[in-house]
Short mmCIF file of C-alpha atoms in Angstrom, two decimals:
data_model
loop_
_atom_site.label_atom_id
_atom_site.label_comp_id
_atom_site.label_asym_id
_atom_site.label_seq_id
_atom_site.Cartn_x
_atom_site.Cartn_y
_atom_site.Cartn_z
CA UNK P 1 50.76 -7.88 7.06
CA UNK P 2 51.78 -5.70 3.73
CA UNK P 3 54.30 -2.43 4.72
CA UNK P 4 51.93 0.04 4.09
CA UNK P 5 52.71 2.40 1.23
CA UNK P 6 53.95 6.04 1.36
CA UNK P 7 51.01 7.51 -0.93
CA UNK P 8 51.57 10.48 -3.14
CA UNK P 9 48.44 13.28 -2.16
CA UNK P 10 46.48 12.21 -5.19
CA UNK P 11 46.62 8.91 -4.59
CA UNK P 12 45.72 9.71 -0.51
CA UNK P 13 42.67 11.83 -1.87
CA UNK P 14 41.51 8.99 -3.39
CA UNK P 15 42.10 6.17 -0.89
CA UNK P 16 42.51 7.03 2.55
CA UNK P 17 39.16 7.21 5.15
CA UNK P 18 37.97 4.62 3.38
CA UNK P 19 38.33 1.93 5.93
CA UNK P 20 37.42 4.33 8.68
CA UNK P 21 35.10 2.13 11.94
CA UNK P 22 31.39 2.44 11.87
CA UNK P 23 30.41 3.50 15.31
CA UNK P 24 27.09 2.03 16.63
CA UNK P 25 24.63 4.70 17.14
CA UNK P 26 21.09 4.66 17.47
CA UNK P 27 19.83 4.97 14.35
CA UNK P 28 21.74 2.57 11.28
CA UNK P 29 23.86 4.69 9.39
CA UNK P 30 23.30 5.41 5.46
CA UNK P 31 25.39 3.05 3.17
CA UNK P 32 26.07 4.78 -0.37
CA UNK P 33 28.37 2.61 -1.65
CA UNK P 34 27.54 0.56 -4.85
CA UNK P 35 29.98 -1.55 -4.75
CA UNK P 36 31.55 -3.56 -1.91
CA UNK P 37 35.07 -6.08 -1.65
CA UNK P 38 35.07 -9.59 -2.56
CA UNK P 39 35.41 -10.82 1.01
CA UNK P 40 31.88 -9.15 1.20
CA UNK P 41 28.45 -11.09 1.15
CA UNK P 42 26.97 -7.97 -0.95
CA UNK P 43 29.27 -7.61 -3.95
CA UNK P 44 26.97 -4.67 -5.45
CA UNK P 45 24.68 -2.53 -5.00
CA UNK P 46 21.48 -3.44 -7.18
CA UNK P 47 21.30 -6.39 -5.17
CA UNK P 48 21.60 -5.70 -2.07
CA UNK P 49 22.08 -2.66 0.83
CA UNK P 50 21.91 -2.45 4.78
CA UNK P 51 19.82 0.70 4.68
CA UNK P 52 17.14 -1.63 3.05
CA UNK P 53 18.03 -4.39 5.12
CA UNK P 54 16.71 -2.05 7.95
CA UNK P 55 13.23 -1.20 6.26
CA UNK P 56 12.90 -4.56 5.07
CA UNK P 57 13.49 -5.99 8.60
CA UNK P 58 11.03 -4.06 10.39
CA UNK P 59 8.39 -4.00 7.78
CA UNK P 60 9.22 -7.93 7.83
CA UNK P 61 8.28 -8.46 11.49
CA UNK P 62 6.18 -6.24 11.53
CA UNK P 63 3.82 -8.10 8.75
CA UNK P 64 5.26 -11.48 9.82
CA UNK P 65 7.01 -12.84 6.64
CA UNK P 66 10.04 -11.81 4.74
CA UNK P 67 10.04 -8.37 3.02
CA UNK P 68 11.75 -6.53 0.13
CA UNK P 69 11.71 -3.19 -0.51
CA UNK P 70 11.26 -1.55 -4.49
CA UNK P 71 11.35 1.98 -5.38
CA UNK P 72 7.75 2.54 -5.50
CA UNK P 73 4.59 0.70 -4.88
CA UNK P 74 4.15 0.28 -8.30
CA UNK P 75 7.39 -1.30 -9.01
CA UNK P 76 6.31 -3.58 -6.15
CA UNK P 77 2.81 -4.28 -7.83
CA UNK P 78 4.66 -5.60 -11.12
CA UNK P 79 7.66 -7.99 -9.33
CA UNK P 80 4.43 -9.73 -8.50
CA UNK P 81 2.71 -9.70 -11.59
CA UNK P 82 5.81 -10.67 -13.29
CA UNK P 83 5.43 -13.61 -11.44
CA UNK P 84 2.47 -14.81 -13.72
CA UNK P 85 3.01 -15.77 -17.15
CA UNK P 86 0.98 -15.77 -20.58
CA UNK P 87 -1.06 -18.80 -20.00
CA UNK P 88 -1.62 -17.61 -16.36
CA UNK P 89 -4.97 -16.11 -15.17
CA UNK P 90 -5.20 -12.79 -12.74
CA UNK P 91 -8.48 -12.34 -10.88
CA UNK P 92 -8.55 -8.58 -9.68
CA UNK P 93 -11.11 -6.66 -7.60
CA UNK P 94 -12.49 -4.36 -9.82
CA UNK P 95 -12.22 -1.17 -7.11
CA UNK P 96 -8.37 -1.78 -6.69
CA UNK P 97 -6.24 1.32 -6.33
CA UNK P 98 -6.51 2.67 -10.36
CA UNK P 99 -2.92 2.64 -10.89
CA UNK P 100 -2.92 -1.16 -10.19
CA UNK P 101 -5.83 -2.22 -12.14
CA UNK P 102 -4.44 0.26 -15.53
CA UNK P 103 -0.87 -1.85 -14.67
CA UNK P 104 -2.82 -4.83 -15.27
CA UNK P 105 -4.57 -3.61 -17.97
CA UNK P 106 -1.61 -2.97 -20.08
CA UNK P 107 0.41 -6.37 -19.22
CA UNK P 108 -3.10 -7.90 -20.30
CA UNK P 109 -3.46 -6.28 -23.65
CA UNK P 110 0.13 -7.02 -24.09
CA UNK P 111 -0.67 -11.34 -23.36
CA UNK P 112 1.56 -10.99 -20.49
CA UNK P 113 -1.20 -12.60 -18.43
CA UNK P 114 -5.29 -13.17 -18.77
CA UNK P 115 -7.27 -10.65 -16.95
CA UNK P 116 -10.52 -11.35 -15.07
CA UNK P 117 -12.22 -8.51 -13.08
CA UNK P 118 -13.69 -9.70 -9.75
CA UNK P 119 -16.83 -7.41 -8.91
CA UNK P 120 -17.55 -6.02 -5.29
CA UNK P 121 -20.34 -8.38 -4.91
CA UNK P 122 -18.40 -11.45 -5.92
CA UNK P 123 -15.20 -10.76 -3.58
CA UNK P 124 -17.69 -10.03 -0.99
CA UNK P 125 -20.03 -13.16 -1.73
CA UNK P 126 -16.71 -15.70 -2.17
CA UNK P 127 -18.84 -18.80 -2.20
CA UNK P 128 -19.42 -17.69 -6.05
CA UNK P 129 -15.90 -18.31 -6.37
CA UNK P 130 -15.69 -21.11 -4.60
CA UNK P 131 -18.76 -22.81 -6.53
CA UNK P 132 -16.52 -22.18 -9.70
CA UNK P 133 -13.46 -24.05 -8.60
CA UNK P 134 -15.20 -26.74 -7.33
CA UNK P 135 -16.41 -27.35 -10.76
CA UNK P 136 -13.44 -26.44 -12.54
CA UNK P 137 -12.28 -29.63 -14.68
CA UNK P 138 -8.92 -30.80 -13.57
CA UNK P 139 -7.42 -29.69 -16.68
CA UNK P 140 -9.35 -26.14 -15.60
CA UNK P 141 -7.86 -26.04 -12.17
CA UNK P 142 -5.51 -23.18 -13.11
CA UNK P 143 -8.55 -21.01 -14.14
CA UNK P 144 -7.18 -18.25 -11.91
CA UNK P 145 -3.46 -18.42 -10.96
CA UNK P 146 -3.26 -15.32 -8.58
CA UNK P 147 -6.30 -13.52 -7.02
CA UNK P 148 -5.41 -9.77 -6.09
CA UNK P 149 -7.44 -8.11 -3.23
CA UNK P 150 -7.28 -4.20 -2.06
CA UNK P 151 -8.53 -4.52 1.76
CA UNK P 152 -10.06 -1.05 2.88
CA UNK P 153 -10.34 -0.79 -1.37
CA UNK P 154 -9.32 2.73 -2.83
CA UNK P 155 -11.39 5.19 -2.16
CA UNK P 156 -14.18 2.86 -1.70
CA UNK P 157 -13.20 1.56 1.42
CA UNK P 158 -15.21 -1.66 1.26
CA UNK P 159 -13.37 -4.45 3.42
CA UNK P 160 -13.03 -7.99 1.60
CA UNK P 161 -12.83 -11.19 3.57
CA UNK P 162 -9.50 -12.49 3.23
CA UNK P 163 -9.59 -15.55 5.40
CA UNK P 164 -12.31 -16.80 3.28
CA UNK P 165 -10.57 -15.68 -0.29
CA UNK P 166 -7.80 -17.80 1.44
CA UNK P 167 -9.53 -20.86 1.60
CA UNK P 168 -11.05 -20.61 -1.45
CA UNK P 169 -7.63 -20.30 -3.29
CA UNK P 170 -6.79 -23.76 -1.81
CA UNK P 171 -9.58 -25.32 -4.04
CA UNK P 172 -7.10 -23.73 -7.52
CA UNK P 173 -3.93 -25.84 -6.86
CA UNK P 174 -0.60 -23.39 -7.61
CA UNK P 175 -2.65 -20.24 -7.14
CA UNK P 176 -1.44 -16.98 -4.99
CA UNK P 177 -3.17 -14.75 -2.89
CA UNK P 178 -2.03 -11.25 -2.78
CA UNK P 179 -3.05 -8.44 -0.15
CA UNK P 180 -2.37 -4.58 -1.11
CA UNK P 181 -2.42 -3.84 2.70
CA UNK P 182 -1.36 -0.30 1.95
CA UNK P 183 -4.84 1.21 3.50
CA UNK P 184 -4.59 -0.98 6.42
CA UNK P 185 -0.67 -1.32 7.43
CA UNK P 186 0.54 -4.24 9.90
CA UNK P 187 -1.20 -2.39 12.59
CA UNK P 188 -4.35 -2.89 12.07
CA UNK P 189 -4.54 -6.17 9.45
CA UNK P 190 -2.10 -8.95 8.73
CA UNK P 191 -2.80 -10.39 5.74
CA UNK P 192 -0.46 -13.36 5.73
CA UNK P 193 -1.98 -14.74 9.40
CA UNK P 194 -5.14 -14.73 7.10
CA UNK P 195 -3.78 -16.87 5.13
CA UNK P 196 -3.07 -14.36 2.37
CA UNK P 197 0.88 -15.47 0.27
CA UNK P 198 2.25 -12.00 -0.65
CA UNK P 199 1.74 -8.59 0.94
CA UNK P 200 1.96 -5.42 -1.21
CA UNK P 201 2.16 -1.73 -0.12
CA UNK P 202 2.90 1.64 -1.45
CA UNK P 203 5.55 2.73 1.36
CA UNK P 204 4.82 6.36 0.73
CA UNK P 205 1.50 5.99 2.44
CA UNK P 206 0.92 5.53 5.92
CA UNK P 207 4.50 3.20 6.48
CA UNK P 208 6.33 6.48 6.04
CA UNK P 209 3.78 9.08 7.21
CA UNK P 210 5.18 11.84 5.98
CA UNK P 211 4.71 12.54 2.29
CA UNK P 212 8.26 12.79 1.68
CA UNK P 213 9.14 9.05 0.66
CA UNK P 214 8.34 7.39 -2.34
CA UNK P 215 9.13 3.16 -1.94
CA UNK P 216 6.90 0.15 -2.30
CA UNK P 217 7.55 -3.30 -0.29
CA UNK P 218 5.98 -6.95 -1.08
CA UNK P 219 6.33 -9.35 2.17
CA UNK P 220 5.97 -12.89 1.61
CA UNK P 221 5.48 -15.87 3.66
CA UNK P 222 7.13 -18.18 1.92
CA UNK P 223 11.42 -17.71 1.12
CA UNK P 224 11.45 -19.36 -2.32
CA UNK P 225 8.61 -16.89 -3.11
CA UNK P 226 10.50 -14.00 -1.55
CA UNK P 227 14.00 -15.47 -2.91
CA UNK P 228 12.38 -15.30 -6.55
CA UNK P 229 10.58 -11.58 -5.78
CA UNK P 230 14.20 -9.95 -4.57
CA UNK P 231 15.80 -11.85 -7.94
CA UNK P 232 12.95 -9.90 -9.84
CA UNK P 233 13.70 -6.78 -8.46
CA UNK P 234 17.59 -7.30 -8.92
CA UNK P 235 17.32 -8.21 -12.69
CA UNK P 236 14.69 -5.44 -13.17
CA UNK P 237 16.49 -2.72 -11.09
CA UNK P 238 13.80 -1.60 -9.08
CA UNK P 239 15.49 -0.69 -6.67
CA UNK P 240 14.83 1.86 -3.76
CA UNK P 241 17.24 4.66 -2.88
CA UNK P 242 19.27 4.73 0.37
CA UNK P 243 18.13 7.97 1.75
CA UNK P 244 14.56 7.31 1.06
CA UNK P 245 14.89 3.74 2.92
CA UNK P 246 16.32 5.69 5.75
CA UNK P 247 13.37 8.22 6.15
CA UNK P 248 10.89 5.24 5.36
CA UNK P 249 12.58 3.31 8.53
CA UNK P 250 12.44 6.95 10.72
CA UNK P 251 8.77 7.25 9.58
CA UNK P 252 7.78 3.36 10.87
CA UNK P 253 9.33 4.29 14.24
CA UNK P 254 6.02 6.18 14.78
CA UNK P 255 3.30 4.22 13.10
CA UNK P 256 1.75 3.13 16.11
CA UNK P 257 1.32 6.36 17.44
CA UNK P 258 0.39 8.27 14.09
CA UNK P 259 -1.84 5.48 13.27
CA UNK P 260 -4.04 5.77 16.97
CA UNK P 261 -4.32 9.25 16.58
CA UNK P 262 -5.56 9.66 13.18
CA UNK P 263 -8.09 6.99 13.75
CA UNK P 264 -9.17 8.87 16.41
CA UNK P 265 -9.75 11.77 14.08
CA UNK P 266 -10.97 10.08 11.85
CA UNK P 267 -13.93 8.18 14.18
CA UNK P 268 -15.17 11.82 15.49
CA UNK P 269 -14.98 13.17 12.29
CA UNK P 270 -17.14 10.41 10.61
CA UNK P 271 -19.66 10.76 13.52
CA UNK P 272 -19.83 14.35 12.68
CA UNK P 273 -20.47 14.01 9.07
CA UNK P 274 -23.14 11.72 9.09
CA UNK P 275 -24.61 14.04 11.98
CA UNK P 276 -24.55 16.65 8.86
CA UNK P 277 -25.37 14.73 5.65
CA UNK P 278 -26.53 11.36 6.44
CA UNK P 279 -24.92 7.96 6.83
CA UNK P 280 -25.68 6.82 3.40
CA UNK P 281 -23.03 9.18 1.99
CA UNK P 282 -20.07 8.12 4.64
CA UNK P 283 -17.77 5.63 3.33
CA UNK P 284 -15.88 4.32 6.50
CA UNK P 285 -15.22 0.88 8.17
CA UNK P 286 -16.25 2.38 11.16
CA UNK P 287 -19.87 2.80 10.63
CA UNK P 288 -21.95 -0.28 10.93
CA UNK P 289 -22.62 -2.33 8.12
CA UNK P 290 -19.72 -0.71 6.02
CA UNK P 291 -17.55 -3.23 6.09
CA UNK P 292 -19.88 -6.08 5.08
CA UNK P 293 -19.36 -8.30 8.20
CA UNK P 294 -15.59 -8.71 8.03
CA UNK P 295 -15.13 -5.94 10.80
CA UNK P 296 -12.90 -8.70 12.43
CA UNK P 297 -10.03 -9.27 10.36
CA UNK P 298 -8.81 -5.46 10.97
CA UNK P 299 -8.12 -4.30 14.81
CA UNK P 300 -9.88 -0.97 13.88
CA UNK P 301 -11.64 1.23 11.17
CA UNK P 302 -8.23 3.38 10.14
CA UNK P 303 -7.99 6.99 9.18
CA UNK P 304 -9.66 6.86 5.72
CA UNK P 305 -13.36 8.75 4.82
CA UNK P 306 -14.78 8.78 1.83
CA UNK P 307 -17.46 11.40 1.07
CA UNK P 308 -19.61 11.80 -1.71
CA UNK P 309 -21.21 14.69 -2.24
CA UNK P 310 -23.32 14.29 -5.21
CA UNK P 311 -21.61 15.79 -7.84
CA UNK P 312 -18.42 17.00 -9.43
CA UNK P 313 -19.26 20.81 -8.69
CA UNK P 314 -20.00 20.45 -5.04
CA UNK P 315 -17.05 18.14 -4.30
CA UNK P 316 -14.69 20.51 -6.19
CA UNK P 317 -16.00 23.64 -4.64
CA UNK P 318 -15.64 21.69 -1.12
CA UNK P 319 -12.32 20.53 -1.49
CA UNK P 320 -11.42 24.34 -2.74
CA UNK P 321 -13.20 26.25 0.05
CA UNK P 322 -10.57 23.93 2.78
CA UNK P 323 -7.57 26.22 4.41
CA UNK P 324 -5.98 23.79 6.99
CA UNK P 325 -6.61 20.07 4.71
CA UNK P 326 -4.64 20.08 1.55
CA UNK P 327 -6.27 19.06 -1.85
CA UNK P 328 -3.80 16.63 -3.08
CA UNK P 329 -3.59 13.71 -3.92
CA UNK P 330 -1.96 10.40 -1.68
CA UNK P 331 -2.82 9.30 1.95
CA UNK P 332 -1.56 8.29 4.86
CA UNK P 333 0.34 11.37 5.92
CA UNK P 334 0.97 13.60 9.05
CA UNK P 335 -1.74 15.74 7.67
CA UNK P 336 -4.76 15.94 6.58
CA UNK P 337 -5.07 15.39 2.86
CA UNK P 338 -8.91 15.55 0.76
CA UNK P 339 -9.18 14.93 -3.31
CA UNK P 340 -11.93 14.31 -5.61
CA UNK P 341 -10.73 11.13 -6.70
CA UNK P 342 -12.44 10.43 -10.27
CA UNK P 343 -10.19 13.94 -11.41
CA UNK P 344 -7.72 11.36 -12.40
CA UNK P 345 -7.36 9.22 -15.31
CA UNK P 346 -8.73 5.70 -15.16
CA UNK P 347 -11.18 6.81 -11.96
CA UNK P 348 -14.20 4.94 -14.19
CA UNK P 349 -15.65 3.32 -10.85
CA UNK P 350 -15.09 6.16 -8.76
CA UNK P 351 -18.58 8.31 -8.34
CA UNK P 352 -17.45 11.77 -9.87
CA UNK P 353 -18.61 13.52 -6.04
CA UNK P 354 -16.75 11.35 -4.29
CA UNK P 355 -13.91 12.95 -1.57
CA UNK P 356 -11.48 11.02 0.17
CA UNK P 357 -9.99 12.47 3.16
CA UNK P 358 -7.10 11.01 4.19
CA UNK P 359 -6.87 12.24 8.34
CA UNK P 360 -3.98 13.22 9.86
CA UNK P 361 -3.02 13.92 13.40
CA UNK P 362 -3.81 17.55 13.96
CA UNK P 363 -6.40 18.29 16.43
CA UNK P 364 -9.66 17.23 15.55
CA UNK P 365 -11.83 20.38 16.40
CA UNK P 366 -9.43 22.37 14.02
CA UNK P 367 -10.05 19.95 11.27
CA UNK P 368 -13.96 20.05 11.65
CA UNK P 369 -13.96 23.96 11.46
CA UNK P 370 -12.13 23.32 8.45
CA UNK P 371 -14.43 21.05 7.00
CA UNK P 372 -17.40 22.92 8.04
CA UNK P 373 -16.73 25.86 6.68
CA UNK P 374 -16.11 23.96 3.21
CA UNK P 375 -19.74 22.03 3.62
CA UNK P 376 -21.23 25.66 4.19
CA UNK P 377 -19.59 26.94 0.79
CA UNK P 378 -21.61 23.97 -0.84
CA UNK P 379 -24.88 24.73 1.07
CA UNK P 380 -24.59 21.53 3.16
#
């Protein structure tokens, strides 16, 4: 063992504390450092950190595969398209969250990949699909390389049938399934016991809960898949921060509970609103027939309503005339959050009247005054 050194002050200001024990508490502690010793497994920080390591292992179990975390759902949504290459084909659901389908757009135009929208009615109807493999030459067989569902869509809400999607991917030999289970979360669908092969969500939704994190996270069920998505993100440098992976793991620690209340919420509230306007205005898994007869493969209807009330006046006024619901824009939060959704760019399938409310956890009553107040401003 080295005599240790008599240190002059500048040189103790810069060294000493440094090697100072991490007591075990009950929550992991932040790591900031970017880089670590050579007797360390992590040698820097773009490529690895144990505040991750934390998100990534309960996000991990919790969707039963092997997670990695990226600074934004976006960033997650292209490590998987990078994935594809220019002779590869992308079938995407046409209703996908907009910031997804303009992503793919762009790569597209760019010959990064081939793009082929996938209609409602087809990814409801797979058999189409599956009639299209099965006839698929063998040179033809890679027709569609990865197939990209959105399961409760954005702000649709229409619920795909995975399982089948699943099977019908095994008829395109080398093809992917991908899940954005962002909507959903682990609680209430697992895409990869479906038989889905990558997991996408936007961590600042309904993982996190409180509309302070912004992170994305892609779980996979295979390890050379999720070996060759965290080498993506490390070469690309998509990398989340360390303090939002920290709130993002303090946020999952009450998903469960967040989750059953706001679905709660959001059941009465549904009821309520088709007592007032009618059913065929209520977009919500929870109502019969809206999701299309694949009310199994999710263990309830979630916390998302879509509304449309006919036109862009009405739904602004309503959405202006709330006091206790913000108009903003995101989901998944501690509160509730409303928003005409075609106000933004790229909304072209989105009906210009159409509201989603994302429902929080207050109490429900106070909510419904809320809203009622805002259906009276528009004569509802």
């Amino acid at each position: 063992m080295p005599e240790p050194l008599e240190l002059d002050g500048a040189t103790s200001a810069v060294h000493l504390g440094r090697e100072q024990k991490v007591i075990p508490g009950v929550n992991p502690p932040i790591s900031m450092s970017t880089t670590y010793a050579a007797t360390e497994a992590i040698s820097y920080a773009r490529s690895d950190n144990s505040t991750w390591r934390a998100f990534e292992e309960v996000v991990g179990a919790l969707e039963g595969g092997e997670a990695i975390a990226f600074s934004s759902g976006q960033a997650a949504t292209a490590a998987v398209l990078s994935l594809l290459h220019s002779d590869s084909h992308l079938g995407l659901i046409s209703d996908c969250y907009t910031g997804t389908r303009l992503l793919a757009e762009s790569l597209d135009s760019r010959g990064a990949f081939r793009l082929r929208f996938v209609s409602p009615e087809q990814a409801i109807r797979v058999e189409s699909i599956r009639d299209e493999l099965r006839s698929s030459t063998p040179l033809a067989q890679e027709v569609t390389e990865m197939f990209w569902l959105e399961s409760p869509s954005n702000p649709m809400l229409r619920i795909y049938p995975i399982a089948e999607w699943a099977a019908a991917r095994d008829l395109a030999p080398g093809s992917l399934l991908v899940v954005d289970n962002t909507i959903a979360s682990p609680v209430l669908q697992r895409p990869l016991d479906l038989g889905a092969d990558l997991v996408v969500h936007s961590a600042s939704k309904i993982l996190s809960g409180h509309s302070d994190v912004i992170m994305g996270v892609v779980v996979a069920r295979d390890k050379g898949l999720a070996d060759r998505i965290r080498d993506l993100r490390t070469l690309s440098g998509s990398i989340p921060g360390q303090f939002e992976s920290y709130l993002a793991v303090r946020g999952i620690r009450t998903l469960y509970v967040r989750l059953e209340r706001s679905q709660e919420n959001a059941i009465e509230l549904a009821k309520r609103l088709v007592n007032r306007i009618g059913r065929e205005r209520i977009y919500f898994p929870g109502l019969r027939g809206s999701a299309e007869g694949s009310e199994s493969q999710m263990s309830g209807p979630g916390y998302m309503i879509s509304v449309d009330l006919g036109s862009e006046v009405d739904a602004e006024l309503f959405c202006k005339s709330l006091t206790l619901a913000t108009y903003a824009t995101s989901l998944g939060g501690v509160e509730t959050l409303v928003e005409r959704r075609a106000r933004h760019k790229g909304e072209r399938m989105t009906p210009p009247g159409l509201v989603r409310m994302s429902v929080g956890i207050e109490q429900v009553d106070d909510i419904w005054v809320d809203f009622d107040r805002a259906l009276v401003a528009i004569g509802r």
